[in-house]
Tab-separated table of C-alpha atoms and ligand atoms in Angstrom:
chain	number	residue	atom	x	y	z
A	1	MET	CA	5.980	-2.655	-2.571
A	2	LEU	CA	8.800	-1.800	-4.920
A	3	ASN	CA	11.915	-3.920	-4.745
A	4	ALA	CA	15.205	-3.049	-6.352
A	5	GLY	CA	18.741	-4.196	-6.847
A	6	SER	CA	21.560	-3.557	-4.450
A	7	ASN	CA	24.859	-2.138	-5.576
A	8	GLY	CA	26.716	-2.895	-2.402
A	9	SER	CA	28.390	-6.077	-1.418
A	10	GLY	CA	30.255	-7.382	1.571
A	11	ARG	CA	29.803	-6.160	5.115
A	12	ARG	CA	26.904	-3.970	5.993
A	13	GLY	CA	26.823	-1.461	8.790
A	14	SER	CA	23.477	-0.818	10.391
A	15	GLY	CA	22.886	2.802	9.405
A	16	LEU	CA	20.260	2.584	12.124
A	17	ARG	CA	20.230	5.552	14.411
A	18	GLU	CA	19.447	4.429	17.955
A	19	VAL	CA	16.280	5.775	19.467
A	20	ASP	CA	17.281	7.741	22.511
A	21	SER	CA	14.102	7.346	24.510
A	22	ALA	CA	15.160	9.886	27.131
A	23	ALA	CA	15.480	12.483	24.387
A	24	THR	CA	11.956	11.803	23.127
A	25	PRO	CA	9.580	14.342	24.621
A	26	THR	CA	5.977	13.160	24.952
A	27	LEU	CA	4.330	13.735	21.609
A	28	LYS	CA	0.580	14.208	21.879
A	29	PHE	CA	-1.725	13.758	18.892
A	30	PRO	CA	-4.947	15.666	18.202
A	31	PRO	CA	-8.114	14.114	19.674
A	32	GLY	CA	-9.732	11.793	17.132
A	33	PHE	CA	-6.489	11.051	15.300
A	34	LEU	CA	-7.071	7.595	13.799
A	35	TRP	CA	-4.561	4.886	14.614
A	36	GLY	CA	-5.212	1.842	12.467
A	37	VAL	CA	-3.877	-0.958	10.336
A	38	SER	CA	-4.282	-1.752	6.640
A	39	THR	CA	-4.933	-5.107	5.017
A	40	SER	CA	-6.072	-6.399	1.639
A	41	ALA	CA	-8.537	-9.142	0.772
A	42	TYR	CA	-6.326	-11.408	-1.324
A	43	GLN	CA	-3.521	-11.244	1.220
A	44	VAL	CA	-5.593	-12.222	4.250
A	45	GLU	CA	-8.811	-14.015	3.288
A	46	GLY	CA	-7.494	-17.355	2.063
A	47	ASN	CA	-8.836	-19.746	-0.562
A	48	ASN	CA	-9.286	-17.114	-3.218
A	49	ASP	CA	-9.187	-19.118	-6.410
A	50	ASN	CA	-10.991	-17.035	-8.972
A	51	SER	CA	-8.657	-14.081	-9.491
A	52	GLN	CA	-5.727	-13.470	-11.828
A	53	TRP	CA	-3.487	-13.834	-8.770
A	54	SER	CA	-4.620	-17.426	-8.161
A	55	VAL	CA	-3.577	-18.326	-11.711
A	56	TRP	CA	-0.286	-16.507	-11.186
A	57	GLU	CA	0.300	-18.602	-8.059
A	58	ARG	CA	-0.675	-21.859	-9.769
A	59	SER	CA	1.691	-21.165	-12.644
A	60	GLY	CA	4.622	-20.932	-10.221
A	61	ARG	CA	5.181	-17.176	-10.499
A	62	ILE	CA	5.563	-16.580	-6.744
A	63	LYS	CA	9.332	-16.273	-6.318
A	64	SER	CA	9.429	-18.382	-3.159
A	65	GLY	CA	7.118	-20.990	-4.702
A	66	ASP	CA	4.664	-20.310	-1.863
A	67	ARG	CA	0.894	-20.354	-2.185
A	68	SER	CA	-1.485	-18.058	-0.364
A	69	GLY	CA	-3.557	-21.077	0.789
A	70	GLN	CA	-5.554	-20.253	3.856
A	71	ALA	CA	-3.675	-16.930	4.200
A	72	CYS	CA	-4.872	-15.445	7.527
A	73	ASP	CA	-8.170	-17.319	7.238
A	74	TRP	CA	-10.287	-14.173	7.245
A	75	TRP	CA	-13.015	-15.622	5.088
A	76	ASN	CA	-13.801	-18.005	7.932
A	77	ASN	CA	-12.643	-15.977	10.877
A	78	ALA	CA	-11.632	-12.356	10.330
A	79	GLU	CA	-13.173	-11.704	13.723
A	80	ARG	CA	-10.172	-13.325	15.441
A	81	ASP	CA	-7.949	-10.572	13.988
A	82	PHE	CA	-10.543	-7.879	14.664
A	83	ASP	CA	-10.272	-8.921	18.326
A	84	LEU	CA	-6.510	-8.446	18.117
A	85	ALA	CA	-6.943	-5.016	16.533
A	86	GLN	CA	-9.342	-4.041	19.295
A	87	GLY	CA	-6.885	-5.384	21.855
A	88	LEU	CA	-4.235	-3.058	20.400
A	89	GLY	CA	-6.596	-0.134	20.979
A	90	LEU	CA	-6.992	0.586	17.249
A	91	LYS	CA	-9.849	2.739	16.063
A	92	ALA	CA	-9.621	2.085	12.305
A	93	LEU	CA	-8.955	-0.757	9.923
A	94	ARG	CA	-8.604	-0.612	6.176
A	95	LEU	CA	-9.657	-3.744	4.299
A	96	SER	CA	-10.520	-4.455	0.691
A	97	VAL	CA	-13.311	-6.389	-0.973
A	98	GLU	CA	-12.403	-9.188	-3.357
A	99	TRP	CA	-14.146	-8.493	-6.663
A	100	SER	CA	-13.723	-12.115	-7.786
A	101	ARG	CA	-15.820	-13.316	-4.836
A	102	ILE	CA	-18.519	-10.677	-5.166
A	103	GLU	CA	-18.892	-10.998	-8.956
A	104	PRO	CA	-17.553	-14.498	-9.698
A	105	GLU	CA	-18.947	-14.355	-13.245
A	106	LYS	CA	-19.583	-11.282	-15.324
A	107	GLY	CA	-22.874	-9.740	-14.178
A	108	ARG	CA	-23.596	-12.366	-11.500
A	109	TYR	CA	-23.280	-11.053	-7.966
A	110	ASP	CA	-22.923	-13.507	-5.111
A	111	GLU	CA	-25.161	-12.410	-2.260
A	112	SER	CA	-23.498	-14.676	0.269
A	113	ALA	CA	-20.146	-12.994	-0.415
A	114	ILE	CA	-21.477	-9.491	0.098
A	115	ARG	CA	-23.297	-10.724	3.207
A	116	ARG	CA	-19.943	-11.897	4.613
A	117	TYR	CA	-18.462	-8.433	4.035
A	118	ARG	CA	-21.470	-6.837	5.772
A	119	GLU	CA	-20.824	-9.176	8.686
A	120	MET	CA	-17.150	-8.162	8.797
A	121	LEU	CA	-17.948	-4.451	8.790
A	122	GLN	CA	-20.549	-4.929	11.518
A	123	ALA	CA	-18.011	-6.905	13.540
A	124	LEU	CA	-15.560	-4.004	13.252
A	125	HIS	CA	-18.133	-1.456	14.384
A	126	ALA	CA	-19.070	-3.712	17.299
A	127	ARG	CA	-15.433	-3.457	18.405
A	128	GLY	CA	-15.331	0.334	18.083
A	129	ILE	CA	-13.245	0.131	14.902
A	130	GLN	CA	-14.074	2.310	11.913
A	131	PRO	CA	-13.683	0.456	8.600
A	132	MET	CA	-12.247	1.992	5.466
A	133	VAL	CA	-13.070	-0.099	2.392
A	134	CYS	CA	-10.860	-0.319	-0.676
A	135	LEU	CA	-12.619	-1.414	-3.874
A	136	HIS	CA	-9.594	-2.606	-5.825
A	137	HIS	CA	-6.342	-3.868	-4.317
A	138	PHE	CA	-4.404	-5.466	-7.226
A	139	SER	CA	-6.789	-8.408	-7.662
A	140	ASN	CA	-9.101	-8.831	-10.691
A	141	PRO	CA	-11.692	-11.555	-11.277
A	142	LEU	CA	-10.431	-14.077	-13.779
A	143	TRP	CA	-13.209	-13.324	-16.279
A	144	PHE	CA	-12.289	-9.619	-16.162
A	145	GLU	CA	-8.579	-10.302	-16.599
A	146	GLN	CA	-9.220	-12.725	-19.462
A	147	GLN	CA	-11.248	-10.193	-21.411
A	148	GLY	CA	-8.445	-7.596	-21.145
A	149	ALA	CA	-9.028	-6.087	-17.687
A	150	PHE	CA	-9.005	-2.280	-17.721
A	151	PHE	CA	-7.813	-2.181	-21.342
A	152	HIS	CA	-11.056	-3.735	-22.579
A	153	PRO	CA	-13.430	-1.049	-23.942
A	154	GLU	CA	-15.952	-2.070	-21.244
A	155	GLY	CA	-13.329	-2.393	-18.471
A	156	VAL	CA	-14.018	0.879	-16.670
A	157	ASP	CA	-17.809	0.452	-16.865
A	158	LEU	CA	-17.574	-3.066	-15.472
A	159	PHE	CA	-15.511	-1.828	-12.547
A	160	LEU	CA	-18.008	0.981	-11.961
A	161	ALA	CA	-20.963	-1.415	-11.931
A	162	PHE	CA	-19.131	-3.521	-9.333
A	163	ALA	CA	-18.207	-0.437	-7.272
A	164	ARG	CA	-21.818	0.805	-7.295
A	165	TYR	CA	-23.085	-2.604	-6.179
A	166	VAL	CA	-20.609	-2.722	-3.285
A	167	VAL	CA	-21.340	0.823	-2.149
A	168	ARG	CA	-25.118	0.252	-2.261
A	169	GLU	CA	-24.727	-2.907	-0.181
A	170	LEU	CA	-22.147	-1.687	2.341
A	171	ALA	CA	-22.868	2.027	2.711
A	172	ASP	CA	-24.681	1.464	6.029
A	173	PHE	CA	-21.393	0.396	7.543
A	174	CYS	CA	-18.772	2.424	5.709
A	175	GLN	CA	-18.242	6.085	5.018
A	176	HIS	CA	-14.606	6.112	3.819
A	177	TRP	CA	-13.911	4.530	0.440
A	178	VAL	CA	-10.601	3.952	-1.298
A	179	THR	CA	-11.228	3.407	-5.014
A	180	PHE	CA	-7.846	1.970	-6.025
A	181	ASN	CA	-4.812	0.828	-4.126
A	182	GLU	CA	-1.571	2.055	-5.703
A	183	PRO	CA	-2.356	2.386	-9.409
A	184	ASN	CA	1.348	3.219	-9.927
A	185	VAL	CA	2.524	-0.055	-8.343
A	186	TYR	CA	-0.027	-2.056	-10.338
A	187	ALA	CA	1.245	-0.395	-13.540
A	188	ALA	CA	4.961	-0.647	-12.699
A	189	LEU	CA	5.000	-4.225	-11.419
A	190	GLY	CA	2.446	-5.550	-13.892
A	191	TYR	CA	3.709	-3.876	-17.079
A	192	VAL	CA	7.282	-2.714	-16.573
A	193	LEU	CA	8.997	-5.000	-14.052
A	194	GLY	CA	7.054	-8.207	-14.714
A	195	GLU	CA	6.555	-9.055	-11.034
A	196	PHE	CA	2.763	-8.904	-10.988
A	197	PRO	CA	0.302	-10.434	-13.414
A	198	PRO	CA	0.091	-10.094	-16.367
A	199	GLY	CA	3.918	-10.062	-16.157
A	200	GLY	CA	4.633	-7.344	-18.759
A	201	ARG	CA	8.244	-6.146	-18.948
A	202	GLY	CA	9.387	-2.790	-20.255
A	203	LYS	CA	5.865	-1.912	-21.470
A	204	ILE	CA	6.024	1.654	-20.274
A	205	LYS	CA	3.428	2.947	-22.722
A	206	LEU	CA	0.955	0.311	-21.607
A	207	GLY	CA	1.682	1.149	-17.964
A	208	LEU	CA	0.920	4.805	-18.661
A	209	ARG	CA	-2.265	3.855	-20.487
A	210	LEU	CA	-3.316	1.823	-17.465
A	211	LEU	CA	-2.709	4.830	-15.205
A	212	THR	CA	-4.793	7.186	-17.316
A	213	THR	CA	-7.568	4.567	-17.499
A	214	LEU	CA	-7.543	4.004	-13.747
A	215	ALA	CA	-7.583	7.765	-13.168
A	216	ARG	CA	-10.727	7.993	-15.319
A	217	ALA	CA	-12.242	5.056	-13.397
A	218	HIS	CA	-11.388	6.784	-10.115
A	219	VAL	CA	-13.073	10.023	-11.167
A	220	LEU	CA	-16.220	8.222	-12.314
A	221	ALA	CA	-16.284	6.100	-9.147
A	222	TYR	CA	-15.821	9.241	-7.042
A	223	ASN	CA	-18.886	10.820	-8.653
A	224	SER	CA	-20.955	7.614	-8.457
A	225	ILE	CA	-20.213	7.033	-4.792
A	226	HIS	CA	-21.259	10.589	-3.982
A	227	GLU	CA	-24.511	10.068	-5.888
A	228	LEU	CA	-25.195	6.922	-3.870
A	229	GLN	CA	-24.142	8.008	-0.394
A	230	LEU	CA	-24.592	11.323	1.281
A	231	GLY	CA	-21.505	12.243	3.283
A	232	ALA	CA	-19.266	9.625	1.671
A	233	LYS	CA	-15.530	10.337	1.766
A	234	VAL	CA	-13.694	9.032	-1.270
A	235	GLY	CA	-9.983	8.884	-1.967
A	236	TRP	CA	-7.357	6.519	-3.314
A	237	ALA	CA	-4.147	5.056	-1.891
A	238	HIS	CA	-1.108	6.550	-3.561
A	239	HIS	CA	2.240	4.794	-3.247
A	240	PHE	CA	4.975	7.399	-2.815
A	241	THR	CA	8.638	6.409	-2.986
A	242	VAL	CA	11.592	8.755	-2.487
A	243	PHE	CA	14.100	8.591	-5.348
A	244	GLN	CA	17.514	9.959	-4.457
A	245	PRO	CA	20.115	10.810	-7.106
A	246	SER	CA	23.114	8.641	-6.333
A	247	ARG	CA	25.616	11.376	-7.243
A	248	PRO	CA	23.805	14.649	-6.486
A	249	ARG	CA	26.098	16.740	-8.740
A	250	PHE	CA	26.130	14.347	-11.674
A	251	LEU	CA	23.621	15.591	-14.237
A	252	PRO	CA	22.744	12.184	-15.768
A	253	ASP	CA	21.867	10.854	-12.275
A	254	LEU	CA	19.717	13.903	-11.634
A	255	MET	CA	17.958	13.404	-14.934
A	256	VAL	CA	17.121	9.709	-14.527
A	257	THR	CA	15.994	10.351	-10.948
A	258	ARG	CA	13.646	13.056	-12.221
A	259	VAL	CA	12.233	10.708	-14.844
A	260	MET	CA	11.622	7.986	-12.236
A	261	ASN	CA	9.928	10.463	-9.935
A	262	GLU	CA	7.751	11.841	-12.726
A	263	LEU	CA	6.677	8.451	-14.015
A	264	PHE	CA	6.176	6.701	-10.701
A	265	ASN	CA	5.155	9.341	-8.168
A	266	GLU	CA	3.729	12.118	-10.274
A	267	THR	CA	1.674	10.612	-13.099
A	268	PHE	CA	-1.399	9.494	-11.195
A	269	LEU	CA	-1.173	12.333	-8.675
A	270	ARG	CA	-1.136	14.924	-11.415
A	271	LEU	CA	-4.085	13.303	-13.167
A	272	ILE	CA	-6.197	13.631	-10.030
A	273	GLU	CA	-4.821	17.047	-9.086
A	274	LYS	CA	-5.020	18.753	-12.480
A	275	GLY	CA	-7.039	16.367	-14.635
A	276	ARG	CA	-4.190	16.099	-17.135
A	277	LEU	CA	-0.571	15.086	-17.543
A	278	ALA	CA	2.252	17.497	-18.216
A	279	PHE	CA	3.906	17.808	-21.635
A	280	PRO	CA	4.984	15.511	-23.386
A	281	LEU	CA	2.512	12.995	-21.917
A	282	ASN	CA	-0.540	15.246	-22.206
A	283	HIS	CA	-1.508	13.748	-25.573
A	284	LEU	CA	-2.102	10.339	-23.946
A	285	HIS	CA	-5.654	11.039	-22.826
A	286	ARG	CA	-8.581	13.428	-22.752
A	287	LYS	CA	-8.651	15.905	-19.864
A	288	LEU	CA	-10.457	14.464	-16.854
A	289	ASP	CA	-13.356	16.465	-15.569
A	290	CYS	CA	-12.421	16.878	-11.937
A	291	GLY	CA	-14.557	19.882	-11.030
A	292	THR	CA	-13.320	21.026	-7.667
A	293	GLY	CA	-11.006	18.062	-7.201
A	294	CYS	CA	-11.774	14.370	-7.384
A	295	CYS	CA	-10.956	13.206	-3.921
A	296	ASP	CA	-12.093	13.990	-0.397
A	297	PHE	CA	-8.794	12.815	1.040
A	298	VAL	CA	-5.421	11.668	-0.188
A	299	GLY	CA	-4.299	8.251	1.047
A	300	LEU	CA	-0.530	7.783	1.137
A	301	ASN	CA	1.292	4.452	1.206
A	302	VAL	CA	4.887	5.236	2.074
A	303	TYR	CA	7.705	2.802	2.710
A	304	SER	CA	11.107	3.408	1.183
A	305	ARG	CA	13.822	5.412	-0.447
A	306	PHE	CA	15.820	4.203	-3.448
A	307	HIS	CA	18.995	5.569	-4.939
A	308	VAL	CA	19.123	6.110	-8.682
A	309	ALA	CA	22.183	6.174	-10.919
A	310	PHE	CA	22.430	6.648	-14.662
A	311	ASP	CA	23.487	3.407	-16.369
A	312	GLN	CA	23.494	3.353	-20.150
A	313	ARG	CA	23.502	-0.468	-20.208
A	314	ARG	CA	19.989	-0.455	-18.748
A	315	PHE	CA	18.415	0.963	-21.852
A	316	GLY	CA	15.127	-0.950	-21.379
A	317	GLN	CA	14.797	0.533	-17.892
A	318	MET	CA	15.185	4.151	-19.002
A	319	CYS	CA	18.939	3.926	-18.184
A	320	ALA	CA	18.158	3.919	-14.470
A	321	ASN	CA	19.928	1.741	-11.969
A	322	ILE	CA	17.643	1.789	-8.934
A	323	PHE	CA	19.317	0.374	-5.865
A	324	VAL	CA	19.674	0.295	-2.096
A	325	PRO	CA	23.145	1.318	-0.913
A	326	PRO	CA	24.874	-0.456	1.957
A	327	ASN	CA	24.785	1.061	5.435
A	328	VAL	CA	21.203	2.245	5.346
A	329	PRO	CA	18.434	0.907	7.596
A	330	GLN	CA	16.774	-2.041	5.929
A	331	GLY	CA	14.201	-4.670	6.698
A	332	ASP	CA	14.476	-8.273	5.563
A	333	CYS	CA	15.533	-9.272	2.061
A	334	GLY	CA	13.097	-10.331	-0.619
A	335	VAL	CA	13.721	-13.589	-2.486
A	336	GLU	CA	15.807	-11.884	-5.156
A	337	GLN	CA	16.312	-8.312	-4.005
A	338	PRO	CA	16.411	-6.049	-0.978
A	339	TYR	CA	12.988	-4.629	-0.156
A	340	GLY	CA	14.213	-1.044	0.101
A	341	GLU	CA	15.655	1.416	2.567
A	342	ALA	CA	13.426	1.932	5.601
A	343	TYR	CA	13.184	5.710	5.489
A	344	PRO	CA	10.883	7.500	7.962
A	345	ALA	CA	11.520	10.894	6.328
A	346	ALA	CA	9.719	9.614	3.214
A	347	ILE	CA	6.491	10.456	5.070
A	348	ARG	CA	7.512	14.119	5.137
A	349	ALA	CA	8.362	14.157	1.442
A	350	ALA	CA	5.017	12.566	0.567
A	351	VAL	CA	2.912	14.798	2.824
A	352	GLU	CA	4.653	17.958	1.616
A	353	ARG	CA	4.118	16.935	-2.006
A	354	VAL	CA	0.364	16.389	-1.670
A	355	ALA	CA	-0.200	19.493	0.472
A	356	ALA	CA	-0.865	21.424	-2.757
A	357	ILE	CA	-3.987	19.298	-3.352
A	358	GLY	CA	-5.426	20.828	-0.184
A	359	LYS	CA	-7.260	17.738	1.079
A	360	PRO	CA	-6.949	15.843	4.380
A	361	VAL	CA	-4.287	13.159	4.340
A	362	TYR	CA	-4.334	9.638	5.759
A	363	ILE	CA	-1.159	7.584	5.862
A	364	LEU	CA	-2.792	4.401	4.613
A	365	GLU	CA	0.261	2.137	4.628
A	366	ASN	CA	3.683	2.230	6.218
A	367	GLY	CA	5.760	-0.609	7.570
A	368	VAL	CA	8.767	-2.830	7.015
A	369	PRO	CA	9.375	-6.536	6.391
A	370	ASP	CA	11.028	-7.661	9.602
A	371	ALA	CA	10.411	-11.150	10.975
A	372	GLN	CA	12.701	-10.598	13.986
A	373	ASP	CA	11.420	-7.105	14.802
A	374	ARG	CA	14.964	-5.723	14.506
A	375	ILE	CA	14.008	-2.411	13.008
A	376	ARG	CA	10.191	-2.021	13.078
A	377	PRO	CA	10.159	-0.330	16.543
A	378	TRP	CA	12.753	2.160	15.296
A	379	LEU	CA	10.657	2.817	12.215
A	380	ILE	CA	7.456	3.334	14.196
A	381	VAL	CA	9.080	5.731	16.674
A	382	ASN	CA	10.661	7.808	13.927
A	383	VAL	CA	7.567	7.873	11.748
A	384	VAL	CA	5.437	8.944	14.707
A	385	ARG	CA	7.918	11.754	15.437
A	386	GLU	CA	7.755	12.844	11.804
A	387	LEU	CA	3.936	12.820	11.860
A	388	SER	CA	3.832	14.814	15.059
A	389	GLU	CA	6.082	17.492	13.579
A	390	LEU	CA	4.108	17.662	10.348
A	391	ILE	CA	0.844	18.090	12.263
A	392	LYS	CA	2.424	20.855	14.364
A	393	GLU	CA	3.484	22.567	11.144
A	394	GLY	CA	-0.187	22.634	10.124
A	395	HIS	CA	-0.548	19.616	7.822
A	396	ASP	CA	-4.022	18.111	8.000
A	397	ILE	CA	-3.086	14.484	8.697
A	398	ARG	CA	-6.060	12.573	10.061
A	399	GLY	CA	-4.685	9.082	10.660
A	400	TYR	CA	-1.897	6.535	10.387
A	401	PHE	CA	-2.578	2.938	9.306
A	402	HIS	CA	0.334	0.576	9.862
A	403	TRP	CA	0.952	-2.173	7.299
A	404	THR	CA	-0.035	-4.577	8.778
A	405	LEU	CA	-1.803	-6.393	11.622
A	406	THR	CA	-0.568	-9.973	11.133
A	407	ASP	CA	1.980	-11.340	8.671
A	408	ASN	CA	0.186	-12.060	5.416
A	409	PHE	CA	0.701	-13.285	1.859
A	410	GLU	CA	3.131	-10.793	0.338
A	411	TRP	CA	2.232	-11.054	-3.377
A	412	SER	CA	5.183	-12.179	-5.531
A	413	GLU	CA	7.343	-12.606	-2.406
A	414	GLY	CA	4.916	-15.156	-0.936
A	415	TRP	CA	5.438	-15.681	2.788
A	416	THR	CA	9.080	-14.506	2.651
A	417	LEU	CA	8.414	-10.972	3.874
A	418	ARG	CA	6.747	-10.521	7.263
A	419	PHE	CA	5.130	-7.162	7.907
A	420	GLY	CA	2.900	-7.964	10.900
A	421	LEU	CA	2.619	-6.379	14.318
A	422	TYR	CA	1.685	-9.988	15.033
A	423	ALA	CA	3.764	-12.885	13.730
A	424	LEU	CA	1.599	-15.497	12.015
A	425	ASP	CA	2.322	-19.151	11.464
A	426	PRO	CA	0.211	-19.776	8.350
A	427	LYS	CA	0.132	-23.541	9.001
A	428	THR	CA	-1.177	-23.469	12.569
A	429	GLN	CA	-2.718	-19.975	12.291
A	430	GLU	CA	-1.025	-19.158	15.589
A	431	ARG	CA	-0.470	-15.463	16.183
A	432	THR	CA	2.225	-14.000	18.439
A	433	ILE	CA	2.521	-10.323	19.221
A	434	ARG	CA	5.848	-8.663	18.375
A	435	GLY	CA	7.489	-5.967	20.509
A	436	SER	CA	6.505	-3.421	17.873
A	437	GLY	CA	2.884	-4.547	18.339
A	438	ARG	CA	3.085	-3.714	22.039
A	439	LEU	CA	4.690	-0.378	21.260
A	440	TYR	CA	2.046	0.494	18.646
A	441	ALA	CA	-0.728	-0.472	21.092
A	442	ALA	CA	0.719	1.905	23.694
A	443	ILE	CA	0.863	4.741	21.150
A	444	ALA	CA	-2.638	4.111	19.796
A	445	GLY	CA	-4.126	3.588	23.252
A	446	GLY	CA	-2.615	6.779	24.665
A	447	ASN	CA	-2.845	8.840	21.442
A	448	GLN	CA	0.707	9.867	22.175
A	449	LEU	CA	4.282	8.670	22.222
A	450	SER	CA	6.216	9.024	25.454
A	451	PRO	CA	9.719	7.890	26.491
A	452	GLU	CA	8.112	5.579	29.084
A	453	MET	CA	6.229	3.769	26.334
A	454	ILE	CA	9.450	2.949	24.557
A	455	GLU	CA	11.027	1.743	27.812
A	456	GLU	CA	8.011	-0.295	28.862
A	457	THR	CA	7.133	-1.970	25.588
A	458	LEU	CA	10.694	-2.697	24.510
A	459	PRO	CA	12.523	-3.347	27.760
A	460	GLY	CA	15.408	-5.037	25.954
A	461	GLY	CA	15.685	-2.159	23.482
A	462	PHE	CA	15.926	-3.124	19.858
A	463	ASN	CA	17.231	-6.433	18.607
A	464	ALA	CA	20.178	-6.767	16.276
A	465	PRO	CA	20.666	-3.463	14.498
A	466	GLU	CA	22.859	-5.114	11.880
A	467	ASN	CA	21.518	-4.973	8.318
A	468	PRO	CA	21.008	-8.150	6.337
A	469	VAL	CA	23.194	-8.731	3.321
A	470	CYS	CA	20.793	-9.009	0.426
A	471	SER	CA	21.980	-10.550	-2.782
A	472	SER	CA	22.286	-8.176	-5.670
A	473	PHE	CA	20.345	-8.636	-8.920
B	1	BGC	C1	0.810	-2.934	-0.996
B	1	BGC	C2	0.539	-4.103	-0.060
B	1	BGC	C3	1.855	-4.797	0.240
B	1	BGC	C4	2.768	-3.803	0.929
B	1	BGC	C5	4.105	-4.379	1.366
B	1	BGC	C6	1.989	-2.091	-0.591
B	1	BGC	O1	2.579	-1.502	-1.690
B	1	BGC	O2	-0.345	-2.143	-1.114
B	1	BGC	O3	-0.402	-4.946	-0.652
B	1	BGC	O4	1.691	-5.951	0.979
B	1	BGC	O5	3.050	-2.767	0.020
B	1	BGC	O6	4.922	-4.694	0.287
């Protein structure tokens, strides 16, 4: 979900290593390993007009000028996509609930909205698909945003009241809860890079305050959910990005890379792991009371690697030039920037980092924007290989959720970036499976990856391996 500038210009080589299917031994996964997809309410439901994101859209802040509109029409017919997920042989689906529908005005809960979510969860179970419900995926009700969102003195309590209501109403159909999706992305894009509402730029202190507040909300939600539901499993979805020093022997590059890693990857993780931040940020908040650890699993959303170079002209951005070099595997370009390097080994870096927390891990998002399916099959094959090796090494990875089932509304990039295993035409709502969708179905259905699967699902091999030339900003 992070975009960045590109420092390269001119011709791009592919940087894409071919998948040699003959050299891929059959990789078998443990029984019960969950193959799934992830989605989020605002991106798929359609006609959401009561959240801060709808105002953001109306005020022309989507770079492509697009509107989410009907999105994937889930509010009327999520079942059509649940059929597709079942057809792919998936056993899990992560979705989120839209707070602005469930509590359209402060303190007023809409029973018909929660009934619709009950219906969706039942429909998933009926198809043999286990739901995982996320309580907050970037979208706030307008009334909550207008009163100061999580910075309002009541903000955390209001979120908790909403979370308790949802869990009470949906617990019959859901055991796995994700409190927050990517607090670090919400903080970075909303307060530092200005790409998400409320559009703050360079407000690093505010971003950090948001992270400590969300960590407190997570801990309280974790405890509340356990009070309400015996056997609940509660975690959050952590976005992990690999930052690579551009010149590995150049001290200033090493230093800015370290700062980026600390601020973006480490802050929230450390709050949940240790209950406090490391010096000099430890004065920012009271220690969180995490008892024996405030999560039952760690959810990881992993996409990209970025290179980081020291650049004293970028004072407002902590002197960091974050970019994607030429000749690395890349998906499609965003409206203004490249999306990032598609980097399967990022999964290893993320899993190894959170191993110290000692909790089961779910990969809750991984994918690439790729309308033509040039590179997604390559990504899936290499990520699955990485997962298989990590599991063999003893890491407790319980599932992989691809982002995403059908193309959907990609936040500030609108409909520009296409992440689906199915292509979607948002006007006609027509869905067309991509080659990577067939490949993923074979993997999920067989709980393994074999060379024959690659041959059979992608008979023409991969499409153009050439990288796009993204404009540099
Ligand atoms: C977000 C999704 C988003 C995806 C692709 C993730 O960071 O959770 O909502 O669509 O990235 O950019």
